[in-house]
Short mmCIF file of C-alpha atoms in Angstrom, two decimals:
data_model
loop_
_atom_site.label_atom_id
_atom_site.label_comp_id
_atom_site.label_asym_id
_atom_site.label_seq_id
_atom_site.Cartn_x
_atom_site.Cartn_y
_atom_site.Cartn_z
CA UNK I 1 48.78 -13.13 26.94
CA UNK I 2 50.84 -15.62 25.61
CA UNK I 3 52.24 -16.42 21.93
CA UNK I 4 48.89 -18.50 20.36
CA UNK I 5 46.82 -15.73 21.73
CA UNK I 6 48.69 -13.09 20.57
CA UNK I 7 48.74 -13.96 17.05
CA UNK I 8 45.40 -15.07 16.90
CA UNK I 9 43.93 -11.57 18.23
CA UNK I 10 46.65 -9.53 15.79
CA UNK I 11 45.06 -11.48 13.04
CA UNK I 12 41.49 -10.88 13.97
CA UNK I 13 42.39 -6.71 14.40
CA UNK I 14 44.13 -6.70 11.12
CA UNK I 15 40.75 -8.37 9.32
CA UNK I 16 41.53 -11.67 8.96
CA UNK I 17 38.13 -13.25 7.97
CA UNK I 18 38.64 -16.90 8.31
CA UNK I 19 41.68 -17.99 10.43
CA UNK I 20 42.91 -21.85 10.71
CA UNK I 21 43.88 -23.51 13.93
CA UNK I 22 45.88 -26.82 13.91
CA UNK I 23 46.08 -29.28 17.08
CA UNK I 24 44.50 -32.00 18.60
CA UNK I 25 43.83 -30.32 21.72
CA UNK I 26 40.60 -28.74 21.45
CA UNK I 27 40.42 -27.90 24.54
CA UNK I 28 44.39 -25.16 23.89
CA UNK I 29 41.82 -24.35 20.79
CA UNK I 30 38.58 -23.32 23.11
CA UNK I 31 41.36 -21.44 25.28
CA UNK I 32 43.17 -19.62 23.19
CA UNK I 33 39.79 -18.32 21.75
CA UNK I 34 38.26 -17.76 25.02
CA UNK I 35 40.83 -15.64 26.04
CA UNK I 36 41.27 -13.51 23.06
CA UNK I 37 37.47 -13.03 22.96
CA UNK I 38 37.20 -12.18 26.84
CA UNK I 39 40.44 -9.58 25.73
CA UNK I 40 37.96 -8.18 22.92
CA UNK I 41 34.93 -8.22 25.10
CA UNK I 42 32.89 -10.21 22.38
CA UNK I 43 31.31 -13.37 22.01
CA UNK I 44 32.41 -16.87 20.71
CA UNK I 45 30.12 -19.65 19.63
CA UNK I 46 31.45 -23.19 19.00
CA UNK I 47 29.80 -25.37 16.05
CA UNK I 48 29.76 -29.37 14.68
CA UNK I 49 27.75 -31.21 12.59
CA UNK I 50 26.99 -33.20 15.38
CA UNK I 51 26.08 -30.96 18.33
CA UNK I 52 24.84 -27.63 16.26
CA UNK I 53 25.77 -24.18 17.20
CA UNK I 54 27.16 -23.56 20.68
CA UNK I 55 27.38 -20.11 23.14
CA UNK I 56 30.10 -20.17 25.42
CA UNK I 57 28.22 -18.82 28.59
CA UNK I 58 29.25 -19.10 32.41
CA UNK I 59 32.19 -21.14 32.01
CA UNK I 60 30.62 -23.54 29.55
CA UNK I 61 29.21 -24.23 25.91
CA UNK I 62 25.28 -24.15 26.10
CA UNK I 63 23.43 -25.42 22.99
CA UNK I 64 21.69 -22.53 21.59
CA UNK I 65 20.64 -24.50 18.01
CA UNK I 66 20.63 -28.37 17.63
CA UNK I 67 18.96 -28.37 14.22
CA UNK I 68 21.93 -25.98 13.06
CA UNK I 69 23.86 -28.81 11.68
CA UNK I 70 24.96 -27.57 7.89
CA UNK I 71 27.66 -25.96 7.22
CA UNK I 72 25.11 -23.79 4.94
CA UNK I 73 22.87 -23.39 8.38
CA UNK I 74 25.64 -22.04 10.54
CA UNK I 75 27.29 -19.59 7.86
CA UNK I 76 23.83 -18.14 7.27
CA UNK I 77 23.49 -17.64 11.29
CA UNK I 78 27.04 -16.04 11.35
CA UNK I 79 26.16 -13.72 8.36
CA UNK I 80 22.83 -12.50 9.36
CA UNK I 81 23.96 -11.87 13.41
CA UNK I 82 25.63 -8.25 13.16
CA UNK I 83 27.51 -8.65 15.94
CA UNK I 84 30.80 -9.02 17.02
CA UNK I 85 31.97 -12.48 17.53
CA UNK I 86 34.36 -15.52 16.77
CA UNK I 87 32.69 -18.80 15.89
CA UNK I 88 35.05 -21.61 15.93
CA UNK I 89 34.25 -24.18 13.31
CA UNK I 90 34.99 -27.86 14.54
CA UNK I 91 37.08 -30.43 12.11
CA UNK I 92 37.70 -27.96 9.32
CA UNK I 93 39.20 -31.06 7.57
CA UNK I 94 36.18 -33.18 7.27
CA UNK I 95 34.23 -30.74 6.35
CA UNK I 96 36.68 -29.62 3.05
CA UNK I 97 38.61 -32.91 2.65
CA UNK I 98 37.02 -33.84 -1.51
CA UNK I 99 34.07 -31.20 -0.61
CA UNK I 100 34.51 -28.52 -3.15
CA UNK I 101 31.14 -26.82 -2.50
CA UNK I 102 32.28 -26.47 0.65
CA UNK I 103 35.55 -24.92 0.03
CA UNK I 104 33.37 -22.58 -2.25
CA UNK I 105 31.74 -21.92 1.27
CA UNK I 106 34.69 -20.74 2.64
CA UNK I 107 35.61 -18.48 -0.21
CA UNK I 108 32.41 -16.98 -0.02
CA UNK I 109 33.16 -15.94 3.45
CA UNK I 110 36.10 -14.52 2.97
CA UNK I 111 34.85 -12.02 0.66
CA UNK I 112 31.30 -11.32 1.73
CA UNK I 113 32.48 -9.49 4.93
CA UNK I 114 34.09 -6.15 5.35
CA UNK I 115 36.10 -5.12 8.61
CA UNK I 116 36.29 -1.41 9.55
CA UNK I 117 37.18 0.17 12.84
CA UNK I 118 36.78 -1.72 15.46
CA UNK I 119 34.32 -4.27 14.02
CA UNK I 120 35.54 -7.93 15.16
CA UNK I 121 34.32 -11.03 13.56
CA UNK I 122 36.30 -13.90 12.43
CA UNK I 123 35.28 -17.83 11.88
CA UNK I 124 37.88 -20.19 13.27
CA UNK I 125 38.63 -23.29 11.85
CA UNK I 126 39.91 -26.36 14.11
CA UNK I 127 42.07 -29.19 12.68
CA UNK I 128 43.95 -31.91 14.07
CA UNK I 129 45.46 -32.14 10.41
CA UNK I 130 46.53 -29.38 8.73
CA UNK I 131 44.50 -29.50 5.09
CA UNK I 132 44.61 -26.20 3.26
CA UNK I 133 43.23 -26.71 -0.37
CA UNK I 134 44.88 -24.62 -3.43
CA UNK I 135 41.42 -22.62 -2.93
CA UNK I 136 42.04 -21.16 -0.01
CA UNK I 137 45.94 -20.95 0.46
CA UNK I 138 46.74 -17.45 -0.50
CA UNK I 139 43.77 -16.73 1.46
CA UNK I 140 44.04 -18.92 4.71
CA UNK I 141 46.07 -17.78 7.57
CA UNK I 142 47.54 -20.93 9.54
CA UNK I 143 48.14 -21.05 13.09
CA UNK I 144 49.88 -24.47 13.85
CA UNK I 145 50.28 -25.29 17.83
CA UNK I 146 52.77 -26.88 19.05
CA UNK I 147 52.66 -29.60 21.82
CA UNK I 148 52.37 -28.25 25.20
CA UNK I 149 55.51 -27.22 26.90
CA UNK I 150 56.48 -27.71 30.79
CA UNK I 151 54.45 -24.61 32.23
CA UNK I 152 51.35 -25.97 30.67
CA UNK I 153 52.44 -29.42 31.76
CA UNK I 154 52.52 -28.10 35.20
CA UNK I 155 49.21 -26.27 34.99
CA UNK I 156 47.32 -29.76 33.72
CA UNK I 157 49.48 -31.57 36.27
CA UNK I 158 48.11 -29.17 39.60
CA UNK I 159 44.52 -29.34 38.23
CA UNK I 160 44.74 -33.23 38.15
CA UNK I 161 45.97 -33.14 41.58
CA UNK I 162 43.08 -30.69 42.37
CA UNK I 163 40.22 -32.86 40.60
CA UNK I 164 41.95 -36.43 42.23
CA UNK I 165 42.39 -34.58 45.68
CA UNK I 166 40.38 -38.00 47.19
CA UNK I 167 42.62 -40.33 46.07
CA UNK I 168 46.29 -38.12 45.88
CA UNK I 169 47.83 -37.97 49.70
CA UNK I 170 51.20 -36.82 48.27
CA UNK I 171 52.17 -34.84 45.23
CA UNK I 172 55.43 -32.79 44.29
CA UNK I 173 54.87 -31.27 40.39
CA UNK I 174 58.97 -31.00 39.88
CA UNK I 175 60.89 -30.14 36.70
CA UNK I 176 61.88 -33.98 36.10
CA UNK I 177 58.28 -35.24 36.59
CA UNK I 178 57.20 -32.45 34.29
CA UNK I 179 59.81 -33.23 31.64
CA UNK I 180 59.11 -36.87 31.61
CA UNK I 181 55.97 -35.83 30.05
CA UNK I 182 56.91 -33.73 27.21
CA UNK I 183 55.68 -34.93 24.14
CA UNK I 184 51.98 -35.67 25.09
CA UNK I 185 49.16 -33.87 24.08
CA UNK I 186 46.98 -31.92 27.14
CA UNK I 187 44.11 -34.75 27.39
CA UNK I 188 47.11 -37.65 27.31
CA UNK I 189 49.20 -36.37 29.76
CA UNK I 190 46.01 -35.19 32.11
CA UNK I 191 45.01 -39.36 31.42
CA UNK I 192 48.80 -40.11 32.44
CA UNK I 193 49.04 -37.66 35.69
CA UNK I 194 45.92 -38.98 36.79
CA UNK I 195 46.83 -42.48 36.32
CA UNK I 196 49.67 -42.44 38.11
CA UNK I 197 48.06 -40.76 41.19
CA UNK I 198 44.42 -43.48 40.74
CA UNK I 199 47.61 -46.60 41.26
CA UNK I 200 49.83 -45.25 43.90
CA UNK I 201 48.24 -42.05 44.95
CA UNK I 202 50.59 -39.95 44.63
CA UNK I 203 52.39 -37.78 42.24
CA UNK I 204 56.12 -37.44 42.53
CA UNK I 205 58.93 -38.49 40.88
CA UNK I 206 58.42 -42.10 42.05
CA UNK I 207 55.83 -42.10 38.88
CA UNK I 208 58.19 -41.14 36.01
CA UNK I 209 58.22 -44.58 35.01
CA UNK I 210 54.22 -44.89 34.81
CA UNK I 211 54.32 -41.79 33.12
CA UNK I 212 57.06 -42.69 30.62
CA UNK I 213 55.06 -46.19 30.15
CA UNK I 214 52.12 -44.05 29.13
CA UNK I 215 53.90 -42.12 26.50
CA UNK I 216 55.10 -45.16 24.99
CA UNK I 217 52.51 -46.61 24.71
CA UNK I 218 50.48 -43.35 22.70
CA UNK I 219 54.58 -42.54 20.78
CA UNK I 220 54.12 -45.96 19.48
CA UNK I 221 50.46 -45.97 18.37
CA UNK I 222 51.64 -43.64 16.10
CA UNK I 223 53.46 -46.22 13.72
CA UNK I 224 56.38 -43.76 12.92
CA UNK I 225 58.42 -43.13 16.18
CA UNK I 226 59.63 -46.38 18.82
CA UNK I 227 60.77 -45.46 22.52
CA UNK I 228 63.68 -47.47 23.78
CA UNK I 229 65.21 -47.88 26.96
CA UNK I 230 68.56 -48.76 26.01
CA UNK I 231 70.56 -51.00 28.42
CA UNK I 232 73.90 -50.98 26.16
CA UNK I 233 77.36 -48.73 26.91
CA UNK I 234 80.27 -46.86 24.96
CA UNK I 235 82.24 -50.34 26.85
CA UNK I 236 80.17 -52.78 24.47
CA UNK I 237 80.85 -50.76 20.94
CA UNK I 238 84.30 -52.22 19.59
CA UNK I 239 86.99 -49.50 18.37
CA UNK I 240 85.84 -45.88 17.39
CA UNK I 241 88.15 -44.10 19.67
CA UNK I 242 87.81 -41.11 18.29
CA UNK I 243 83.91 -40.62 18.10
CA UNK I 244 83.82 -41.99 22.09
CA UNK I 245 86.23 -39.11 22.80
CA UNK I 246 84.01 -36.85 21.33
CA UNK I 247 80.75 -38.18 22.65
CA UNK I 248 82.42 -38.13 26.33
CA UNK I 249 83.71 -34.31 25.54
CA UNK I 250 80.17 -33.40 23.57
CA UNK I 251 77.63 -34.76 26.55
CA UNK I 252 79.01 -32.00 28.54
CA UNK I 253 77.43 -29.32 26.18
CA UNK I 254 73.69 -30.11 27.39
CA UNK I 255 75.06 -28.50 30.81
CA UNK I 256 73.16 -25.14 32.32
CA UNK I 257 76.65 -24.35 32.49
CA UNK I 258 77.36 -24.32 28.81
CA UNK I 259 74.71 -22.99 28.00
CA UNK I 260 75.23 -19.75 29.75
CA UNK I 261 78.87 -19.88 28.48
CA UNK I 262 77.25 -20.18 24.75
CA UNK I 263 78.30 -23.19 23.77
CA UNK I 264 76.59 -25.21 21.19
CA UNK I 265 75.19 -28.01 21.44
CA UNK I 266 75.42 -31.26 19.03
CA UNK I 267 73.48 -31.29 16.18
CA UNK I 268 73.71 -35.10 15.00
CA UNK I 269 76.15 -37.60 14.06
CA UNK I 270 75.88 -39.96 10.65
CA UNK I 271 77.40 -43.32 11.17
CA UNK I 272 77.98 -44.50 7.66
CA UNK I 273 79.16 -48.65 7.56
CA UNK I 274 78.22 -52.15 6.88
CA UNK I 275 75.69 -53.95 8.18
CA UNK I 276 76.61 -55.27 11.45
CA UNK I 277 79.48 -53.26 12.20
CA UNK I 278 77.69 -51.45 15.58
CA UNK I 279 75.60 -48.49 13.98
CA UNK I 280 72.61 -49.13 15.74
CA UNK I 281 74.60 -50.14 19.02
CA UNK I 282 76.41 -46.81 19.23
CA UNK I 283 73.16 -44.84 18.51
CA UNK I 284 71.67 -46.93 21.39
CA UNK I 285 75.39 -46.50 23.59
CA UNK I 286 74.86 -42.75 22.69
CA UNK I 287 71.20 -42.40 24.31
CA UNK I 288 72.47 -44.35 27.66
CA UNK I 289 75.60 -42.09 28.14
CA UNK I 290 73.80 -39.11 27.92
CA UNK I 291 70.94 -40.05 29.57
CA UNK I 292 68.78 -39.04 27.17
CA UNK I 293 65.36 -40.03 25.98
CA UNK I 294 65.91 -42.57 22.39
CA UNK I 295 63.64 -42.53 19.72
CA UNK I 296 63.45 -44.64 16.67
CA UNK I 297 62.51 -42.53 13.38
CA UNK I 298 61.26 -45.74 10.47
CA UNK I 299 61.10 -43.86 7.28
CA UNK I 300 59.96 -47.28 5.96
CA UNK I 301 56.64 -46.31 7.51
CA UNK I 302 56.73 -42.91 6.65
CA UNK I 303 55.07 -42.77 2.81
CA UNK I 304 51.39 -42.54 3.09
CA UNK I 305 48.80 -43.45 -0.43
CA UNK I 306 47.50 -39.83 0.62
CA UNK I 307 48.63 -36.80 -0.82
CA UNK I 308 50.07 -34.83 1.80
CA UNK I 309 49.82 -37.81 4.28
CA UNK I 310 53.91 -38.76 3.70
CA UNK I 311 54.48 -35.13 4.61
CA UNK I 312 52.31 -35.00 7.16
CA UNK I 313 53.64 -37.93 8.99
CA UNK I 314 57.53 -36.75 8.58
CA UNK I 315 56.76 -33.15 10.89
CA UNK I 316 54.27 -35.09 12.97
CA UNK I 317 57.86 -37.64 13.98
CA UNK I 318 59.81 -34.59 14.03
CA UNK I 319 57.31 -32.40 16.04
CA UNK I 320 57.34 -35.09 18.44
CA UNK I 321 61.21 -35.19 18.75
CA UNK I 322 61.33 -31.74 19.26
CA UNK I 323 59.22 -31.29 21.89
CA UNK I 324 60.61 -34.62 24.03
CA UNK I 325 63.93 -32.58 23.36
CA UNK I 326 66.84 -33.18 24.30
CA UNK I 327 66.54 -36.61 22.93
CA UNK I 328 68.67 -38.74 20.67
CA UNK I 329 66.54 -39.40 17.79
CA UNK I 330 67.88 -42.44 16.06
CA UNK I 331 67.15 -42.85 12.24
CA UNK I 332 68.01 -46.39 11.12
CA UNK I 333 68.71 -47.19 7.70
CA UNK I 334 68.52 -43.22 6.61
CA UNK I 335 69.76 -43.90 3.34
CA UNK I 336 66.28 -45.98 1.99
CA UNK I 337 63.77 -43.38 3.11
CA UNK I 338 66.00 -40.71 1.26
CA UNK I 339 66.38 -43.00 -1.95
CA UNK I 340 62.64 -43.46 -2.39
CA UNK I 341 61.65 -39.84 -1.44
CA UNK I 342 64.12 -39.04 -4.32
CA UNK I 343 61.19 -39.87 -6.37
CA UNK I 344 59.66 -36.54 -6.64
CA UNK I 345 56.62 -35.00 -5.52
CA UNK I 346 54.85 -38.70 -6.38
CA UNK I 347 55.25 -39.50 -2.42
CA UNK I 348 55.58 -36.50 -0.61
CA UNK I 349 56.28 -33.46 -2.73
CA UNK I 350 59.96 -34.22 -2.10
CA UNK I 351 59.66 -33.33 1.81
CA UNK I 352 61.77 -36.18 2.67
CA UNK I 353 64.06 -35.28 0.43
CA UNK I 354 64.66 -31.76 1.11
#
């Protein structure tokens, strides 16, 4: 049992009563609750206010109550049925976001039911945003998943080939191919494997570049992060001897073979100058020698009218970054998102400053 489903079970044992979930992949969500469940040997029940209340049952979600569309409706179902079981509870956000008699709802959970022995009953509340009111947040544990790594790349990337078996007549799932699709959620990079294999039937190497296309295209729908494919060297930035020393010397600290000696790797660099004078070209000259993956960061676009949205968009960027890692993540004109998040917790709560 891995990490998510780890702590989501040692929560449930130690009587956590209402437990928060946040990703976009609903499907990591359904799985990480199926298996805990199937590990507890109790039910779990899925519910929206669109579909009703759901039994997961042979492999799949079977509609038990379509009229059970309230959050009032499905509460009073989970309170009256004395059984064990985990009921996940689907957009948490929607359902609290200005709602206060909702969020009274979710008190009231909290406290009406008591956990002894081995008695196992939890809701579970999925979020693509994480939105935990003052009401709840000394109350709320928060399990935040992170984007899907390259073992569950690979497992998304042999089922594709399974499902597409018609159409695929070659396929090799390597460690490149894998890594050029860090950064996408599960149902994005299932789109993007199959994809690939529906316009050359295949899946190899050979489609890195359809795949890297893809994520480009969903990286930039964001609004926050650009992908570039810089075509500019170390030869085209004028002077700076002594930081092109250290880049050549640095690159060679991303190696397996530094890493097992336990050498560090860069952190950043802050290229401080006037306009014009090649800051953007060496970030760009920096992402070509190293052969790494370069990402624009605007902070311009990064204050929301939202509370909590400025914030929210600043780890989404960095999340992002992280898990496309190593990467050179290239923050232009640093020194204007930092003067207006100096402002106070009016944007942000100060996020971008801190």
């Amino acid at each position: 049992m891995r990490y998510y489903e780890e702590e989501l079970e040692t929560l449930i044992k130690a009587g956590a009563k209402v437990i928060e979930i946040v990703s976009y992949e609903w499907e990591r969500i359904h799985g990480f609750v199926n298996d805990v469940a199937t590990d507890l040997k109790i039910n779990w029940y899925s519910w929206s206010s669109a579909s009703g209340l759901k039994i997961w049952e042979n492999n799949n979600l079977k509609i038990i109550d379509p009229d059970c569309v309230t959050l009032p409706s499905v509460l009073d179902y989970y309170f009256k049925n004395e059984n064990d079981m985990l009921l996940i509870l689907e957009d948490f956000h929607s359902l609290s976001e200005n709602n206060p008699i909702n969020i009274r709802y979710f008190r009231e959970a909290m406290r009406k039911t008591t956990f002894s022995g081995n008695y196992k009953k939890a809701l579970i509340l999925s979020t693509p945003i994480q939105y935990l009111p003052n009401d709840l947040s000394k109350e709320l544990p928060i399990i935040n998943v992170d984007l899907p790594d390259r073992q569950t790349l690979e497992i998304i990337a042999n089922d594709v080939v399974a499902q597409y078996k018609e159409y695929c007549i070659d396929s090799d799932i390597t460690p490149k191919l894998l890594s050029s699709a860090l950064g996408l959620t599960i149902m994005e990079a299932r789109l993007a494997f199959a994809k690939a294999i529906i316009m050359n039937r295949k899946l190899t190497n050979d489609e890195i570049p359809l795949i890297i296309a893809q994520k480009e295209q969903i990286i930039k729908k964001s609004g926050l992060l650009e992908y570039y494919h810089p075509q500019e060297d170390l030869s085209n930035v004028g002077g700076l001897d002594n930081l092109k020393e250290w880049i050549f010397k640095r690159g060679n600290a991303y190696s397996d073979e530094a890493k097992k000696f336990g050498l560090n790797t860069p952190r950043g660099i802050l290229l401080l100058g006037v306009p014009g004078c090649g800051k953007s070209l060496t970030a760009k000259a920096v992402a070509n020698e190293w052969k790494f993956p370069l990402l624009r960061f605007d902070l311009g676009k990064v204050y929301g009218s939202f509370l909590g949205e400025s914030e929210k968009n600043i780890r989404y960027a960095l999340d992002v970054a992280k898990t496309i890692s190593p990467c050179i993540l290239w923050i232009d004109e640093i020194e204007k998102g930092i003067s207006w998040g100096q402002s106070g917790g009016r944007t942000d709560g100060g996020t971008s400053a801190r």
